[in-house]
GROMACS .gro file of C-alpha atoms in nm:
model
  456
    1MET     CA    1  -2.058  12.242   6.471
    2PRO     CA    2  -2.393  12.281   6.295
    3GLU     CA    3  -2.651  11.997   6.338
    4SER     CA    4  -2.677  11.905   5.977
    5ALA     CA    5  -2.302  11.828   5.964
    6ALA     CA    6  -2.317  11.613   6.272
    7ASP     CA    7  -2.589  11.380   6.126
    8GLY     CA    8  -2.393  11.328   5.808
    9ASN     CA    9  -2.646  11.498   5.593
   10SER     CA   10  -2.413  11.755   5.475
   11PRO     CA   11  -2.444  11.837   5.108
   12GLY     CA   12  -2.076  11.723   5.031
   13VAL     CA   13  -2.138  11.342   5.099
   14GLU     CA   14  -2.365  11.114   4.883
   15LYS     CA   15  -2.539  10.808   5.032
   16ASN     CA   16  -2.743  10.510   4.869
   17ALA     CA   17  -3.087  10.393   4.976
   18ASP     CA   18  -2.943  10.152   5.238
   19GLY     CA   19  -2.705  10.408   5.363
   20ALA     CA   20  -2.397  10.228   5.228
   21ASP     CA   21  -2.112  10.392   5.056
   22ARG     CA   22  -2.098  10.333   4.675
   23LYS     CA   23  -1.719  10.305   4.669
   24SER     CA   24  -1.711  10.033   4.933
   25HIS     CA   25  -1.983   9.834   4.746
   26LYS     CA   26  -1.785   9.839   4.420
   27ALA     CA   27  -1.468   9.727   4.598
   28GLY     CA   28  -1.656   9.433   4.757
   29THR     CA   29  -1.800   9.324   4.422
   30ASP     CA   30  -1.456   9.321   4.261
   31ALA     CA   31  -1.318   9.107   4.543
   32VAL     CA   32  -1.598   8.851   4.505
   33MET     CA   33  -1.550   8.827   4.126
   34LYS     CA   34  -1.176   8.778   4.173
   35THR     CA   35  -1.237   8.493   4.418
   36VAL     CA   36  -1.482   8.323   4.179
   37CYS     CA   37  -1.232   8.346   3.895
   38GLU     CA   38  -0.960   8.188   4.108
   39LEU     CA   39  -1.192   7.903   4.201
   40LYS     CA   40  -1.275   7.840   3.836
   41LEU     CA   41  -0.911   7.835   3.743
   42ARG     CA   42  -0.839   7.579   4.016
   43GLY     CA   43  -1.132   7.361   3.903
   44GLY     CA   44  -1.336   7.411   4.209
   45GLY     CA   45  -1.620   7.591   4.044
   46ALA     CA   46  -1.867   7.516   3.767
   47LYS     CA   47  -1.717   7.437   3.425
   48SER     CA   48  -1.753   7.709   3.173
   49THR     CA   49  -1.878   7.597   2.837
   50LYS     CA   50  -1.695   7.883   2.674
   51THR     CA   51  -1.344   7.816   2.811
   52ALA     CA   52  -1.340   7.433   2.846
   53ALA     CA   53  -1.138   7.246   2.574
   54ARG     CA   54  -1.372   7.038   2.367
   55ARG     CA   55  -1.266   6.699   2.217
   56PRO     CA   56  -1.263   6.726   1.836
   57LYS     CA   57  -1.521   6.510   1.671
   58VAL     CA   58  -1.402   6.260   1.406
   59LYS     CA   59  -1.625   6.247   1.110
   60ARG     CA   60  -1.727   5.883   1.055
   61THR     CA   61  -1.708   5.754   0.700
   62LYS     CA   62  -1.796   5.422   0.537
   63GLN     CA   63  -1.426   5.340   0.494
   64ALA     CA   64  -1.339   5.342   0.864
   65PRO     CA   65  -1.511   5.012   0.964
   66LYS     CA   66  -1.370   4.841   0.651
   67ILE     CA   67  -1.016   4.929   0.756
   68LYS     CA   68  -1.076   4.780   1.098
   69ARG     CA   69  -1.209   4.457   0.948
   70MET     CA   70  -0.912   4.430   0.714
   71LYS     CA   71  -0.676   4.468   1.007
   72ARG     CA   72  -0.852   4.190   1.195
   73CYS     CA   73  -0.835   3.956   0.891
   74ALA     CA   74  -0.469   4.030   0.838
   75LYS     CA   75  -0.372   3.843   1.155
   76LYS     CA   76  -0.177   3.529   1.065
   77PRO     CA   77  -0.293   3.200   1.215
   78LYS     CA   78  -0.062   3.011   1.440
   79ARG     CA   79   0.158   2.760   1.258
   80PRO     CA   80   0.144   2.399   1.367
   81SER     CA   81   0.434   2.259   1.555
   82SER     CA   82   0.718   2.143   1.332
   83SER     CA   83   0.762   1.798   1.479
   84THR     CA   84   0.619   1.451   1.483
   85SER     CA   85   0.318   1.374   1.698
   86GLY     CA   86   0.313   1.010   1.798
   87VAL     CA   87   0.537   0.876   1.518
   88ASP     CA   88   0.799   0.629   1.636
   89GLU     CA   89   1.133   0.752   1.507
   90ASP     CA   90   1.267   0.396   1.475
   91GLU     CA   91   0.969   0.302   1.258
   92LEU     CA   92   1.017   0.615   1.050
   93ILE     CA   93   1.385   0.536   0.995
   94SER     CA   94   1.298   0.179   0.897
   95PHE     CA   95   1.048   0.302   0.639
   96LEU     CA   96   1.300   0.550   0.495
   97LYS     CA   97   1.552   0.265   0.459
   98PHE     CA   98   1.286   0.065   0.276
   99LEU     CA   99   1.230   0.354   0.033
  100ALA     CA  100   1.603   0.394  -0.036
  101THR     CA  101   1.603   0.135  -0.319
  102VAL     CA  102   1.300   0.277  -0.501
  103SER     CA  103   1.335   0.654  -0.451
  104TRP     CA  104   1.649   0.719  -0.655
  105ASP     CA  105   1.495   1.011  -0.846
  106TRP     CA  106   1.249   1.134  -0.583
  107LYS     CA  107   1.246   1.495  -0.477
  108LEU     CA  108   1.165   1.637  -0.136
  109ARG     CA  109   0.797   1.693  -0.218
  110SER     CA  110   0.763   1.321  -0.298
  111TYR     CA  111   0.904   1.230   0.042
  112LYS     CA  112   0.669   1.478   0.208
  113SER     CA  113   0.355   1.330   0.052
  114VAL     CA  114   0.458   0.970   0.127
  115LEU     CA  115   0.570   1.034   0.486
  116GLN     CA  116   0.255   1.230   0.567
  117ARG     CA  117   0.042   0.935   0.452
  118PHE     CA  118   0.266   0.697   0.645
  119ALA     CA  119   0.214   0.905   0.960
  120GLU     CA  120  -0.163   0.902   0.906
  121ASP     CA  121  -0.158   0.523   0.880
  122CYS     CA  122   0.028   0.516   1.211
  123GLY     CA  123  -0.242   0.735   1.369
  124SER     CA  124  -0.030   1.048   1.402
  125THR     CA  125   0.083   1.356   1.211
  126ILE     CA  126   0.412   1.486   1.081
  127THR     CA  127   0.520   1.829   0.956
  128LEU     CA  128   0.838   1.831   0.752
  129SER     CA  129   0.957   2.185   0.811
  130TYR     CA  130   1.316   2.276   0.743
  131LYS     CA  131   1.397   2.308   1.113
  132TRP     CA  132   1.262   1.964   1.201
  133ARG     CA  133   1.398   1.768   0.904
  134SER     CA  134   1.746   1.924   0.928
  135THR     CA  135   1.758   1.836   1.299
  136PHE     CA  136   1.629   1.485   1.227
  137ALA     CA  137   1.889   1.431   0.954
  138ARG     CA  138   2.169   1.557   1.178
  139GLU     CA  139   2.072   1.338   1.474
  140HIS     CA  140   2.023   1.019   1.264
  141LYS     CA  141   2.285   1.077   0.997
  142ASP     CA  142   2.445   0.734   1.045
  143ASP     CA  143   2.112   0.547   1.023
  144LEU     CA  144   1.951   0.724   0.724
  145PRO     CA  145   2.031   0.670   0.354
  146PRO     CA  146   2.264   0.935   0.207
  147ARG     CA  147   1.996   1.062  -0.033
  148VAL     CA  148   1.754   1.123   0.256
  149VAL     CA  149   2.019   1.309   0.455
  150GLU     CA  150   2.097   1.524   0.152
  151LEU     CA  151   1.733   1.619   0.086
  152PHE     CA  152   1.638   1.671   0.451
  153SER     CA  153   1.938   1.899   0.505
  154ALA     CA  154   1.870   2.108   0.194
  155LYS     CA  155   1.711   2.449   0.220
  156LYS     CA  156   1.394   2.547   0.036
  157ALA     CA  157   1.578   2.673  -0.270
  158GLN     CA  158   1.750   2.335  -0.307
  159GLU     CA  159   1.450   2.107  -0.249
  160GLY     CA  160   1.403   2.027  -0.617
  161SER     CA  161   1.764   1.948  -0.696
  162SER     CA  162   1.840   1.606  -0.842
  163ARG     CA  163   2.159   1.411  -0.902
  164ASN     CA  164   2.283   1.118  -1.106
  165VAL     CA  165   2.314   0.779  -0.938
  166THR     CA  166   2.628   0.589  -1.030
  167ALA     CA  167   2.645   0.215  -1.088
  168ALA     CA  168   2.878   0.177  -0.788
  169GLU     CA  169   2.624   0.343  -0.559
  170TYR     CA  170   2.345   0.128  -0.702
  171PHE     CA  171   2.529  -0.200  -0.635
  172ASP     CA  172   2.639  -0.081  -0.291
  173ARG     CA  173   2.274  -0.032  -0.204
  174LEU     CA  174   2.195  -0.382  -0.337
  175ALA     CA  175   2.475  -0.530  -0.126
  176GLU     CA  176   2.331  -0.360   0.182
  177LEU     CA  177   1.987  -0.498   0.097
  178TYR     CA  178   2.118  -0.850   0.043
  179GLY     CA  179   2.281  -0.824   0.385
  180ARG     CA  180   1.939  -0.771   0.546
  181ILE     CA  181   1.760  -1.046   0.354
  182SER     CA  182   1.860  -1.393   0.252
  183THR     CA  183   2.086  -1.422  -0.052
  184ALA     CA  184   1.920  -1.743  -0.169
  185PRO     CA  185   1.803  -1.731  -0.534
  186GLU     CA  186   1.449  -1.814  -0.421
  187CYS     CA  187   1.438  -1.473  -0.248
  188ILE     CA  188   1.526  -1.259  -0.553
  189TRP     CA  189   1.234  -1.189  -0.789
  190ASN     CA  190   1.155  -0.982  -1.095
  191LEU     CA  191   0.807  -0.829  -1.132
  192GLY     CA  192   0.666  -0.665  -1.443
  193SER     CA  193   0.373  -0.634  -1.679
  194LEU     CA  194   0.313  -0.673  -2.052
  195ASP     CA  195   0.049  -0.458  -2.217
  196VAL     CA  196  -0.092  -0.547  -2.560
  197GLU     CA  197  -0.363  -0.404  -2.782
  198LEU     CA  198  -0.614  -0.652  -2.912
  199PRO     CA  199  -0.651  -0.648  -3.293
  200GLU     CA  200  -0.974  -0.496  -3.414
  201PRO     CA  201  -1.205  -0.667  -3.665
  202LEU     CA  202  -1.263  -0.528  -4.012
  203LYS     CA  203  -1.612  -0.400  -3.939
  204LYS     CA  204  -1.479  -0.170  -3.666
  205LEU     CA  205  -1.208  -0.031  -3.891
  206GLU     CA  206  -1.460   0.052  -4.163
  207SER     CA  207  -1.700   0.226  -3.924
  208VAL     CA  208  -1.706   0.605  -3.904
  209GLU     CA  209  -1.683   0.613  -3.526
  210THR     CA  210  -1.331   0.606  -3.389
  211THR     CA  211  -1.284   0.374  -3.093
  212SER     CA  212  -0.967   0.306  -2.899
  213PRO     CA  213  -0.845  -0.054  -2.907
  214GLU     CA  214  -0.901  -0.274  -2.604
  215HIS     CA  215  -0.602  -0.345  -2.380
  216VAL     CA  216  -0.505  -0.663  -2.199
  217SER     CA  217  -0.214  -0.681  -1.954
  218ALA     CA  218  -0.017  -0.976  -1.823
  219ILE     CA  219   0.139  -0.948  -1.474
  220TYR     CA  220   0.433  -1.182  -1.422
  221ALA     CA  221   0.698  -1.271  -1.164
  222ILE     CA  222   1.011  -1.489  -1.199
  223SER     CA  223   1.284  -1.572  -0.948
  224ALA     CA  224   1.660  -1.605  -0.980
  225ALA     CA  225   1.615  -1.978  -0.915
  226GLY     CA  226   1.414  -2.013  -1.236
  227GLU     CA  227   1.074  -2.030  -1.068
  228LEU     CA  228   0.760  -1.884  -1.228
  229ILE     CA  229   0.441  -1.765  -1.065
  230PRO     CA  230   0.131  -1.826  -1.279
  231ALA     CA  231   0.082  -1.522  -1.503
  232THR     CA  232  -0.219  -1.303  -1.437
  233LEU     CA  233  -0.416  -1.166  -1.732
  234LEU     CA  234  -0.585  -0.834  -1.659
  235PHE     CA  235  -0.897  -0.773  -1.870
  236LYS     CA  236  -1.125  -0.476  -1.895
  237GLY     CA  237  -1.456  -0.563  -1.732
  238SER     CA  238  -1.647  -0.602  -1.409
  239ARG     CA  239  -1.652  -0.981  -1.360
  240ILE     CA  240  -1.473  -1.300  -1.461
  241ALA     CA  241  -1.671  -1.562  -1.646
  242GLY     CA  242  -1.599  -1.930  -1.593
  243GLU     CA  243  -1.577  -2.010  -1.962
  244TRP     CA  244  -1.279  -1.775  -2.018
  245LYS     CA  245  -1.041  -2.065  -1.949
  246SER     CA  246  -1.257  -2.330  -2.114
  247LEU     CA  247  -1.028  -2.370  -2.418
  248LEU     CA  248  -0.717  -2.439  -2.211
  249ASP     CA  249  -0.591  -2.783  -2.125
  250GLY     CA  250  -0.525  -2.900  -1.773
  251PRO     CA  251  -0.159  -2.789  -1.740
  252ASP     CA  252  -0.221  -2.457  -1.913
  253LYS     CA  253  -0.505  -2.369  -1.676
  254GLU     CA  254  -0.259  -2.368  -1.387
  255LYS     CA  255  -0.030  -2.122  -1.569
  256VAL     CA  256  -0.287  -1.845  -1.616
  257LEU     CA  257  -0.486  -1.649  -1.359
  258LEU     CA  258  -0.749  -1.386  -1.435
  259MET     CA  259  -0.829  -1.040  -1.302
  260VAL     CA  260  -1.046  -0.751  -1.422
  261ASN     CA  261  -1.047  -0.373  -1.380
  262SER     CA  262  -1.193  -0.071  -1.556
  263SER     CA  263  -0.920  -0.033  -1.822
  264GLY     CA  264  -0.734  -0.359  -1.871
  265LYS     CA  265  -0.408  -0.176  -1.790
  266TYR     CA  266  -0.174  -0.223  -1.497
  267ASP     CA  267  -0.251   0.042  -1.233
  268PRO     CA  268  -0.195   0.088  -0.856
  269ALA     CA  269  -0.522  -0.086  -0.763
  270ALA     CA  270  -0.435  -0.389  -0.978
  271ALA     CA  271  -0.083  -0.396  -0.831
  272ILE     CA  272  -0.217  -0.402  -0.475
  273ARG     CA  273  -0.470  -0.676  -0.552
  274TRP     CA  274  -0.207  -0.888  -0.731
  275LEU     CA  275   0.047  -0.850  -0.450
  276ARG     CA  276  -0.205  -0.933  -0.177
  277THR     CA  277  -0.396  -1.219  -0.339
  278ILE     CA  278  -0.138  -1.387  -0.564
  279PHE     CA  279   0.225  -1.306  -0.484
  280THR     CA  280   0.209  -1.324  -0.105
  281LYS     CA  281   0.029  -1.659  -0.124
  282ALA     CA  282   0.266  -1.807  -0.384
  283VAL     CA  283   0.589  -1.699  -0.210
  284LYS     CA  284   0.615  -1.851   0.134
  285ARG     CA  285   0.975  -1.758   0.212
  286LYS     CA  286   1.034  -1.406   0.338
  287PRO     CA  287   1.193  -1.154   0.337
  288VAL     CA  288   1.235  -1.128  -0.039
  289GLY     CA  289   1.368  -0.870  -0.281
  290VAL     CA  290   1.161  -0.781  -0.587
  291PHE     CA  291   1.303  -0.591  -0.884
  292LEU     CA  292   1.041  -0.394  -1.073
  293ASN     CA  293   0.993  -0.107  -1.314
  294GLU     CA  294   1.056   0.247  -1.188
  295THR     CA  295   0.705   0.355  -1.293
  296HIS     CA  296   0.564   0.114  -1.032
  297CYS     CA  297   0.752   0.294  -0.751
  298LEU     CA  298   0.610   0.644  -0.786
  299PRO     CA  299   0.447   0.820  -0.486
  300GLU     CA  300   0.109   0.746  -0.649
  301TYR     CA  301   0.177   0.378  -0.569
  302TYR     CA  302   0.198   0.450  -0.194
  303ASP     CA  303  -0.058   0.184  -0.096
  304PHE     CA  304   0.140  -0.071  -0.297
  305LEU     CA  305   0.465   0.039  -0.130
  306LYS     CA  306   0.307   0.029   0.217
  307LEU     CA  307   0.166  -0.320   0.159
  308ALA     CA  308   0.507  -0.446   0.047
  309TYR     CA  309   0.665  -0.287   0.356
  310ASP     CA  310   0.416  -0.458   0.587
  311GLU     CA  311   0.467  -0.794   0.413
  312ASP     CA  312   0.849  -0.772   0.439
  313ILE     CA  313   0.887  -0.748   0.060
  314HIS     CA  314   1.179  -0.522  -0.030
  315LEU     CA  315   1.127  -0.345  -0.363
  316VAL     CA  316   1.413  -0.242  -0.591
  317SER     CA  317   1.404  -0.026  -0.904
  318ALA     CA  318   1.685   0.088  -1.129
  319PRO     CA  319   1.760   0.462  -1.164
  320LYS     CA  320   1.662   0.623  -1.493
  321LYS     CA  321   2.014   0.636  -1.634
  322LEU     CA  322   2.090   0.277  -1.526
  323ASN     CA  323   1.797   0.103  -1.691
  324SER     CA  324   2.047  -0.097  -1.895
  325VAL     CA  325   2.106  -0.305  -1.582
  326LYS     CA  326   1.774  -0.482  -1.644
  327LEU     CA  327   1.813  -0.487  -2.022
  328PRO     CA  328   1.892  -0.861  -2.050
  329LEU     CA  329   1.573  -0.952  -1.867
  330ASP     CA  330   1.360  -0.716  -2.074
  331VAL     CA  331   1.509  -0.802  -2.413
  332ASN     CA  332   1.605  -1.168  -2.382
  333ILE     CA  333   1.301  -1.289  -2.187
  334TRP     CA  334   1.006  -1.054  -2.193
  335GLY     CA  335   1.061  -0.916  -2.543
  336PRO     CA  336   1.021  -1.255  -2.715
  337THR     CA  337   0.729  -1.338  -2.488
  338LYS     CA  338   0.541  -1.025  -2.593
  339ASP     CA  339   0.621  -1.078  -2.962
  340ARG     CA  340   0.495  -1.437  -2.947
  341TRP     CA  341   0.174  -1.323  -2.780
  342TYR     CA  342   0.116  -1.067  -3.056
  343GLU     CA  343   0.178  -1.335  -3.319
  344GLU     CA  344  -0.084  -1.563  -3.165
  345LEU     CA  345  -0.335  -1.277  -3.147
  346ASP     CA  346  -0.272  -1.179  -3.509
  347GLU     CA  347  -0.312  -1.535  -3.634
  348LEU     CA  348  -0.640  -1.573  -3.448
  349GLN     CA  349  -0.766  -1.246  -3.595
  350MET     CA  350  -0.662  -1.358  -3.944
  351GLU     CA  351  -0.875  -1.670  -3.909
  352PHE     CA  352  -1.181  -1.459  -3.825
  353PRO     CA  353  -1.116  -1.111  -3.973
  354ALA     CA  354  -1.473  -0.988  -3.920
  355ALA     CA  355  -1.516  -1.112  -3.563
  356THR     CA  356  -1.395  -0.976  -3.232
  357LEU     CA  357  -1.164  -1.202  -3.035
  358THR     CA  358  -1.333  -1.360  -2.738
  359ARG     CA  359  -1.190  -1.377  -2.389
  360PRO     CA  360  -1.119  -1.752  -2.413
  361GLN     CA  361  -0.929  -1.695  -2.738
  362VAL     CA  362  -0.714  -1.423  -2.577
  363VAL     CA  363  -0.637  -1.652  -2.283
  364LYS     CA  364  -0.548  -1.934  -2.520
  365SER     CA  365  -0.315  -1.708  -2.723
  366PHE     CA  366  -0.106  -1.629  -2.414
  367ALA     CA  367  -0.032  -1.988  -2.313
  368PRO     CA  368   0.222  -2.057  -2.597
  369ALA     CA  369   0.400  -1.729  -2.526
  370TYR     CA  370   0.437  -1.796  -2.155
  371SER     CA  371   0.557  -2.152  -2.221
  372LEU     CA  372   0.869  -2.007  -2.391
  373LEU     CA  373   1.012  -1.923  -2.049
  374ASN     CA  374   1.248  -2.187  -1.917
  375GLU     CA  375   1.464  -2.216  -1.610
  376GLU     CA  376   1.802  -2.178  -1.780
  377ASP     CA  377   1.710  -1.859  -1.969
  378ILE     CA  378   1.576  -1.701  -1.652
  379LYS     CA  379   1.894  -1.780  -1.455
  380ASP     CA  380   2.111  -1.646  -1.738
  381GLY     CA  381   1.904  -1.327  -1.744
  382PHE     CA  382   1.960  -1.258  -1.372
  383ALA     CA  383   2.330  -1.339  -1.399
  384SER     CA  384   2.378  -1.119  -1.706
  385CYS     CA  385   2.221  -0.824  -1.522
  386GLY     CA  386   2.455  -0.874  -1.226
  387ILE     CA  387   2.154  -0.892  -0.995
  388PHE     CA  388   2.213  -1.251  -0.885
  389PRO     CA  389   2.476  -1.348  -0.814
  390LEU     CA  390   2.558  -0.987  -0.727
  391ASN     CA  391   2.829  -0.875  -0.969
  392PRO     CA  392   2.889  -0.501  -1.028
  393ASN     CA  393   3.130  -0.585  -1.312
  394ALA     CA  394   2.883  -0.792  -1.510
  395ASN     CA  395   2.843  -0.697  -1.875
  396PRO     CA  396   2.478  -0.710  -1.983
  397VAL     CA  397   2.452  -0.956  -2.270
  398VAL     CA  398   2.163  -0.901  -2.511
  399LYS     CA  399   2.082  -1.174  -2.758
  400LYS     CA  400   2.049  -1.037  -3.110
  401SER     CA  401   1.808  -1.212  -3.341
  402LEU     CA  402   1.988  -1.327  -3.652
  403LEU     CA  403   1.848  -1.241  -3.993
  404PRO     CA  404   1.704  -1.540  -4.177
  405ALA     CA  405   1.943  -1.697  -4.426
  406TYR     CA  406   1.804  -1.682  -4.779
  407ASP     CA  407   1.896  -1.881  -5.086
  408GLY     CA  408   2.168  -1.709  -5.289
  409GLU     CA  409   1.999  -1.784  -5.621
  410MET     CA  410   1.678  -1.629  -5.498
  411GLU     CA  411   1.858  -1.311  -5.401
  412GLU     CA  412   2.007  -1.282  -5.750
  413GLN     CA  413   1.681  -1.346  -5.931
  414GLU     CA  414   1.458  -1.118  -5.725
  415ASP     CA  415   1.444  -0.753  -5.815
  416ILE     CA  416   1.416  -0.502  -5.530
  417SER     CA  417   1.143  -0.307  -5.708
  418SER     CA  418   0.926  -0.616  -5.751
  419LEU     CA  419   0.981  -0.712  -5.387
  420SER     CA  420   0.864  -0.371  -5.272
  421GLU     CA  421   0.546  -0.409  -5.475
  422VAL     CA  422   0.479  -0.750  -5.325
  423VAL     CA  423   0.535  -0.622  -4.973
  424GLU     CA  424   0.304  -0.325  -5.029
  425GLU     CA  425   0.034  -0.561  -5.159
  426ALA     CA  426   0.081  -0.770  -4.846
  427PHE     CA  427   0.043  -0.460  -4.627
  428GLU     CA  428  -0.280  -0.367  -4.806
  429MET     CA  429  -0.414  -0.718  -4.761
  430TYR     CA  430  -0.341  -0.713  -4.387
  431GLU     CA  431  -0.493  -0.367  -4.357
  432ARG     CA  432  -0.814  -0.489  -4.516
  433ALA     CA  433  -0.810  -0.775  -4.267
  434GLY     CA  434  -0.800  -0.530  -3.977
  435LEU     CA  435  -0.431  -0.542  -3.882
  436SER     CA  436  -0.204  -0.247  -3.829
  437ARG     CA  437   0.113  -0.196  -4.031
  438ALA     CA  438   0.333  -0.281  -3.733
  439ARG     CA  439   0.161  -0.615  -3.684
  440ALA     CA  440   0.180  -0.687  -4.054
  441LYS     CA  441   0.557  -0.631  -4.041
  442ARG     CA  442   0.588  -0.880  -3.758
  443LEU     CA  443   0.389  -1.142  -3.947
  444LEU     CA  444   0.594  -1.095  -4.265
  445ARG     CA  445   0.917  -1.116  -4.071
  446ASN     CA  446   0.809  -1.436  -3.896
  447MET     CA  447   0.710  -1.593  -4.231
  448ASN     CA  448   1.063  -1.529  -4.363
  449VAL     CA  449   0.952  -1.324  -4.662
  450PRO     CA  450   1.263  -1.288  -4.887
  451GLY     CA  451   1.408  -0.937  -4.888
  452PHE     CA  452   1.166  -0.804  -4.629
  453GLU     CA  453   1.441  -0.720  -4.379
  454THR     CA  454   1.612  -0.494  -4.634
  455LEU     CA  455   1.286  -0.317  -4.718
  456SER     CA  456   1.162  -0.254  -4.364
   0.00000   0.00000   0.00000
């Protein structure tokens, strides 16, 4: 074999600088690259920025944070527990029984406002949700008044429903009340108020400025036994002067008490002050039942109702469609009293047409009107109403004022046209004196003007 072939330097075989075969080098490089690729696929190698999946970027706008804030605000707050917190259920039932004789026409919202204030006075809270009140009415159905059970069991759509109270139901409630209190006539009272407008002097009527007339109210109370509490005159003002009762005699001074407020009208504040300072001191025997006007039993009079409840004074009002039950008291007793008071005021104003009536004059004008009340008329008024003695079948008797009897010859001689002229002249005269047409009619009627009844 030649020497050149033995050393591998034959011209048929190519070698690199290191003496390695080119084919073997290429095969090794391919093997290494394959291994690296496998490692990358398994996650063992460096991450490639070209093949790794990138997280898509969300373009931020100004609306995105607003949506987040709106979602946070949309969360509803937690509702308070629908139950009583610290309210004694027996006390609550007792108060609801007390309201049964004054809340004939109340709706559920009226009960809610009153009971929430009652709970606050007891140092607790109450939430009248449908779940709680329906459960409360079901558990205490035998102890609660039927009207309360009906309203507490009603759903939201029926909360404002109202119903008519029958006379039988009204007297059944009175019988239940009389069973809890004494049935003595000294324990049955009637409370009310008379509001009058003071006549204005001529100089005020002729002035350009329009002013509302001043009001004075009289607060009264009478019992079925014929007793009277001294009437309280409520004036507009800030203080009571000592000379207001200076014109009254000794006995009349004991019949009239004085109070003041900002309007001269009967309001909840005046009712509370009168009940606390006058009625509770004058009436020593309790419990008592007091009949009063329905307008004095509204939820706005809560403080008055709560004071009466604390003092063991049971209030009673007549339903709207049964106001005729108290008609004999209003017409036979308090109607003539108010008319007589107006007559006294008008006569005083006629004596001094250009002057304003003073407080002592107003007090003096009320004394003759209040003296008309007597024991027999008061007893007959309670009996005619069926209030005492309790009589559901009583027929209210209203006394009708008889027309004055005129002389027959005078009726034949007088001509209706001439009478109308005379009456109109009388109206003009009273108008110049500062009296209204209504008061002028009362004065003409009381003076027995012939033919006036047929003209008016």
